[in-house]
Coordinates of C-alpha atoms and ligand atoms in Angstrom, one line a residue:
M1 CA -8.1 -40.7 1.6
T2 CA -8.4 -38.2 -1.2
E3 CA -7.1 -34.8 -1.1
K4 CA -9.3 -31.7 -0.7
A5 CA -9.2 -29.6 -4.1
T6 CA -7.7 -26.2 -4.2
D7 CA -7.3 -23.4 -6.6
F8 CA -4.6 -23.2 -9.4
G9 CA -5.8 -20.1 -10.9
Y10 CA -9.5 -20.9 -12.0
Q11 CA -9.1 -24.7 -12.1
Q12 CA -9.7 -26.9 -9.1
V13 CA -6.6 -29.2 -8.7
T14 CA -5.5 -31.6 -5.7
P15 CA -3.0 -29.8 -3.4
T16 CA -0.2 -32.1 -4.9
E17 CA -1.0 -30.9 -8.2
K18 CA -1.1 -27.4 -7.5
T19 CA 2.5 -27.6 -5.7
E20 CA 3.9 -29.2 -8.9
R21 CA 2.1 -26.9 -11.2
V22 CA 3.2 -23.8 -9.5
T23 CA 6.8 -25.1 -9.6
A24 CA 6.2 -25.7 -13.3
V25 CA 5.2 -22.2 -13.4
F26 CA 8.2 -20.5 -11.9
N27 CA 10.7 -22.9 -13.6
A28 CA 9.1 -21.5 -16.8
V29 CA 9.4 -18.1 -16.0
A30 CA 12.6 -17.9 -14.0
T31 CA 14.9 -16.3 -16.4
E32 CA 12.4 -13.8 -17.3
Y33 CA 10.8 -12.9 -14.1
D34 CA 12.5 -9.6 -13.5
L35 CA 12.1 -8.4 -16.8
M36 CA 8.4 -9.2 -16.9
N37 CA 7.9 -8.0 -13.7
D38 CA 9.1 -4.5 -14.9
L39 CA 7.0 -4.5 -17.9
M40 CA 3.8 -5.8 -16.2
S41 CA 4.0 -3.2 -13.8
F42 CA 5.7 -0.5 -15.4
G43 CA 8.4 -0.6 -13.0
V44 CA 6.0 0.2 -10.1
H45 CA 6.6 -3.0 -8.4
R46 CA 9.8 -1.7 -7.1
L47 CA 8.4 1.0 -5.5
W48 CA 5.8 -1.1 -3.6
K49 CA 8.8 -3.2 -2.5
R50 CA 10.6 -0.2 -1.2
Y51 CA 7.5 0.8 0.8
A52 CA 7.4 -2.9 2.3
V53 CA 10.5 -2.8 3.5
A54 CA 10.5 0.9 4.7
L55 CA 7.4 -0.4 7.0
C56 CA 9.7 -3.4 8.3
A57 CA 11.7 -0.9 10.3
I58 CA 14.7 -3.2 10.0
R59 CA 17.4 -2.5 12.7
K60 CA 21.1 -3.1 11.9
N61 CA 21.1 -6.4 14.1
F62 CA 17.8 -8.1 12.9
Q63 CA 17.6 -11.7 11.7
V64 CA 15.3 -11.2 8.8
L65 CA 13.3 -13.9 6.9
D66 CA 12.2 -13.5 3.2
V67 CA 9.9 -16.2 2.7
A68 CA 9.0 -17.0 -1.1
G69 CA 11.8 -14.4 -1.9
G70 CA 12.4 -15.7 -5.5
T71 CA 14.9 -13.5 -7.2
G72 CA 15.6 -11.7 -4.1
D73 CA 14.5 -8.1 -4.5
L74 CA 13.3 -7.7 -1.0
A75 CA 16.3 -9.4 0.4
R76 CA 18.8 -6.9 -1.2
L77 CA 16.7 -4.0 -0.2
I78 CA 16.9 -5.4 3.4
Y79 CA 20.5 -6.4 3.1
Q80 CA 21.3 -2.5 2.5
Q81 CA 20.0 -1.8 6.1
L82 CA 21.6 -4.4 8.1
G83 CA 25.0 -4.4 10.0
T84 CA 27.4 -7.0 10.4
D85 CA 25.3 -8.8 13.4
G86 CA 22.2 -8.9 11.0
S87 CA 21.2 -11.5 8.5
I88 CA 18.7 -12.0 5.7
T89 CA 17.7 -15.2 4.4
V90 CA 15.7 -16.0 1.3
C91 CA 13.6 -19.1 1.8
D92 CA 11.8 -20.3 -1.7
I93 CA 10.6 -23.6 -2.8
N94 CA 12.0 -23.0 -6.4
A95 CA 15.6 -23.7 -6.8
M96 CA 15.7 -21.9 -10.2
M97 CA 14.3 -18.8 -8.8
L98 CA 16.9 -18.9 -6.1
Q99 CA 19.6 -19.2 -8.7
Q100 CA 18.7 -16.3 -10.6
G101 CA 18.4 -14.1 -7.2
R102 CA 22.0 -15.3 -6.4
N103 CA 23.1 -14.2 -9.9
K104 CA 21.5 -10.9 -9.9
S105 CA 22.9 -10.2 -6.4
I106 CA 26.3 -10.9 -7.8
D107 CA 25.3 -8.4 -10.5
H108 CA 24.6 -5.9 -7.9
G109 CA 28.1 -6.7 -6.4
I110 CA 26.6 -8.5 -3.4
F111 CA 28.8 -11.5 -2.9
K112 CA 28.0 -12.6 0.5
G113 CA 25.5 -11.7 3.5
I114 CA 22.4 -13.1 1.7
N115 CA 21.5 -16.7 2.5
Y116 CA 19.5 -18.7 0.3
L117 CA 17.5 -21.9 1.3
C118 CA 15.3 -24.0 -0.7
G119 CA 12.3 -24.7 1.6
N120 CA 8.7 -24.8 1.7
A121 CA 6.8 -22.0 3.4
E122 CA 4.1 -24.4 4.7
S123 CA 6.8 -26.0 7.0
L124 CA 9.9 -23.2 7.3
P125 CA 13.1 -24.9 8.0
F126 CA 14.0 -22.8 10.9
A127 CA 14.1 -22.7 14.9
D128 CA 10.9 -21.4 16.2
N129 CA 10.8 -17.8 17.9
Y130 CA 14.0 -17.0 15.8
F131 CA 13.4 -14.1 13.4
D132 CA 13.0 -10.4 14.1
C133 CA 11.0 -9.9 10.9
I134 CA 9.4 -12.2 8.2
T135 CA 8.5 -10.6 4.7
I136 CA 6.6 -12.7 2.1
A137 CA 6.2 -10.7 -1.2
F138 CA 3.9 -12.0 -4.0
G139 CA 4.2 -15.4 -2.6
L140 CA 1.4 -16.2 -0.5
R141 CA -0.7 -16.4 -3.3
N142 CA 1.1 -19.3 -4.9
V143 CA 1.3 -21.6 -1.7
T144 CA -0.8 -24.2 -1.8
N145 CA -1.9 -24.3 2.0
K146 CA -2.0 -20.7 3.1
E147 CA -3.2 -21.0 6.5
L148 CA -0.1 -23.7 7.1
A149 CA 2.5 -21.1 5.7
L150 CA 0.9 -18.3 8.1
R151 CA 1.1 -20.6 11.1
S152 CA 4.8 -21.5 10.3
I153 CA 5.5 -17.9 9.8
Y154 CA 4.1 -17.2 13.2
D155 CA 6.1 -20.1 14.8
K156 CA 9.4 -18.8 13.4
L157 CA 8.9 -15.0 14.5
K158 CA 10.2 -13.7 17.8
Y159 CA 7.4 -12.6 20.3
G160 CA 7.2 -8.9 19.8
S161 CA 8.2 -9.1 16.0
Q162 CA 6.1 -8.5 12.8
C163 CA 5.4 -10.2 9.6
L164 CA 4.7 -8.3 6.5
I165 CA 3.0 -9.6 3.5
L166 CA 3.1 -7.7 0.1
E167 CA 0.6 -9.3 -2.3
F168 CA -1.9 -8.5 -4.9
S169 CA -5.5 -7.8 -3.5
K170 CA -8.8 -6.5 -4.4
V171 CA -9.0 -3.2 -6.5
V172 CA -11.2 -0.8 -4.5
I173 CA -11.6 2.0 -6.7
P174 CA -14.7 2.0 -9.1
V175 CA -13.6 2.1 -12.9
L176 CA -10.0 1.5 -11.9
D177 CA -11.0 -2.3 -11.2
K178 CA -12.7 -2.6 -14.6
L179 CA -9.6 -1.0 -16.3
Y180 CA -7.5 -3.1 -14.3
D181 CA -9.4 -6.4 -15.2
Q182 CA -9.2 -5.5 -19.1
Y183 CA -5.4 -4.9 -18.9
S184 CA -4.7 -8.1 -16.8
F185 CA -6.8 -10.4 -19.0
N186 CA -6.0 -8.8 -22.3
V187 CA -2.4 -7.7 -22.2
I188 CA -0.4 -9.6 -19.5
P189 CA -0.9 -13.1 -21.1
K190 CA 0.2 -11.8 -24.4
L191 CA 3.2 -10.0 -23.0
G192 CA 4.1 -13.6 -21.4
K193 CA 3.7 -14.8 -24.8
I194 CA 6.0 -12.4 -26.5
I195 CA 8.6 -12.2 -23.7
A196 CA 8.8 -15.3 -22.1
N197 CA 7.2 -17.5 -24.8
D198 CA 4.7 -18.7 -22.1
E199 CA 1.3 -17.4 -22.1
A200 CA -0.1 -20.1 -19.8
S201 CA 2.0 -19.2 -17.0
Y202 CA 0.6 -15.3 -17.1
Q203 CA -2.7 -16.5 -17.5
Y204 CA -2.2 -18.3 -14.0
L205 CA -1.0 -15.3 -12.7
V206 CA -3.7 -13.3 -13.6
E207 CA -6.4 -15.7 -12.5
S208 CA -4.4 -16.6 -9.2
I209 CA -4.7 -12.7 -8.2
R210 CA -8.3 -12.9 -8.6
T211 CA -8.7 -16.2 -6.4
H212 CA -6.4 -14.9 -3.6
P213 CA -8.1 -13.9 -0.6
D214 CA -9.2 -10.2 -0.5
Q215 CA -7.6 -7.6 2.4
K216 CA -10.1 -8.5 4.8
T217 CA -10.1 -12.3 4.4
L218 CA -6.3 -12.5 4.9
S219 CA -6.6 -10.1 8.0
S220 CA -8.8 -12.8 9.3
M221 CA -6.6 -15.5 8.3
L222 CA -3.7 -13.8 9.8
E223 CA -5.7 -13.5 13.2
N224 CA -6.8 -17.4 12.9
A225 CA -2.9 -18.1 12.6
G226 CA -2.2 -16.2 16.0
F227 CA -1.4 -12.8 14.9
A228 CA -2.2 -9.8 16.7
Q229 CA -2.7 -6.1 15.7
V230 CA -3.4 -7.0 12.1
Q231 CA -3.6 -3.9 9.6
Y232 CA -3.3 -3.6 6.0
H233 CA -2.3 -0.6 3.6
N234 CA -3.8 -0.7 0.1
L235 CA -1.4 0.6 -2.5
S236 CA -2.1 1.7 -6.0
G237 CA -6.0 1.3 -5.2
G238 CA -5.7 -1.9 -3.7
I239 CA -4.2 -3.5 -6.9
V240 CA -1.4 -4.5 -4.0
A241 CA -2.1 -4.5 -0.4
I242 CA 0.6 -4.7 2.5
H243 CA -0.7 -6.5 5.6
R244 CA 1.3 -6.0 8.8
A245 CA 0.9 -8.3 11.9
Y246 CA 2.6 -8.9 15.0
K247 CA 3.2 -12.1 17.1
L248 CA 2.3 -10.8 20.7
Ligands
SAM301 C1 5.7 -14.3 -7.9 S1 7.2 -14.9 -7.1 C2 7.8 -13.5 -5.9 C3 9.2 -13.4 -5.7 C4 9.6 -12.3 -5.0 N1 9.1 -12.2 -3.6 C5 9.2 -11.1 -5.4 O1 8.6 -10.4 -5.2 O2 9.4 -10.8 -6.6 C6 6.5 -16.3 -6.1 C7 7.4 -17.0 -5.3 O3 6.8 -17.9 -4.5 C8 7.6 -19.1 -4.7 N2 6.9 -20.2 -3.8 C9 5.6 -20.7 -4.3 N3 5.0 -21.7 -3.5 C10 6.0 -21.8 -2.5 C11 5.9 -22.3 -1.2 N4 5.2 -23.1 -0.9 N5 7.1 -22.0 -0.3 C12 8.1 -21.1 -0.6 N6 8.1 -20.6 -1.9 C13 7.0 -20.8 -2.6 C14 7.7 -19.4 -6.2 O4 8.9 -20.4 -6.2 C15 8.2 -17.9 -6.3 O5 9.5 -18.0 -6.2

């Protein structure tokens, strides 16, 4: 049986090829990932992440999972809000990104308290109904089968708990959309070439943002996965959106 094609940026590839190529992208960019985030977003990604974590309403005893957590920015913010009964686990498919995250946490003086696990968002390796909150920041776009990932997140959440998705989305302000396109396609791949010596990975980044489901489509996908009370907030004119959804 042939596999149904999926998007890798603007290209159509098999699901297996997408997973391999996304892994190759993050292997290639892992060491410069944090620097590039700061440069590309002028540091604003830090504010988006802070706001996302504020919406999580973390309590001290929460068991929290950050899916596709990469270098652990969200995990470190969440960690600061947890008490000794709480836990934060970063699950990412890419061991190099996790290693960067572990090193960064040590640089921040965090030697224990954040768990790292290499795993696929499509079949999260945890017990069902376990987590009090699950986050995924700038990760869903890169997952090959998003429906499976949303369903897996749903399964691992406790009833009454929320999932929070921070992701690039569709710009809703006229003119800003044109400026953002110009900046994305003309500047970001060049910046990737200069800083990370990798133009292709950053070309994938800007294309993957364009092929990712918009705010309303992602809301429908969350509902189809079983979530209730799905809401979204646009940040920076919709460059980024935060979706919140509950397992009820
Ligand atoms: C753009 S980075 C985001 C990292 C981090 N969450 C942040 O906000 O900086 C995307 C991450 O998604 C991870 N990823 C891609 N596909 C995945 C999958 N199927 N399961 C888990 N992680 C995945 C990549 O390895 C990468 O670390």
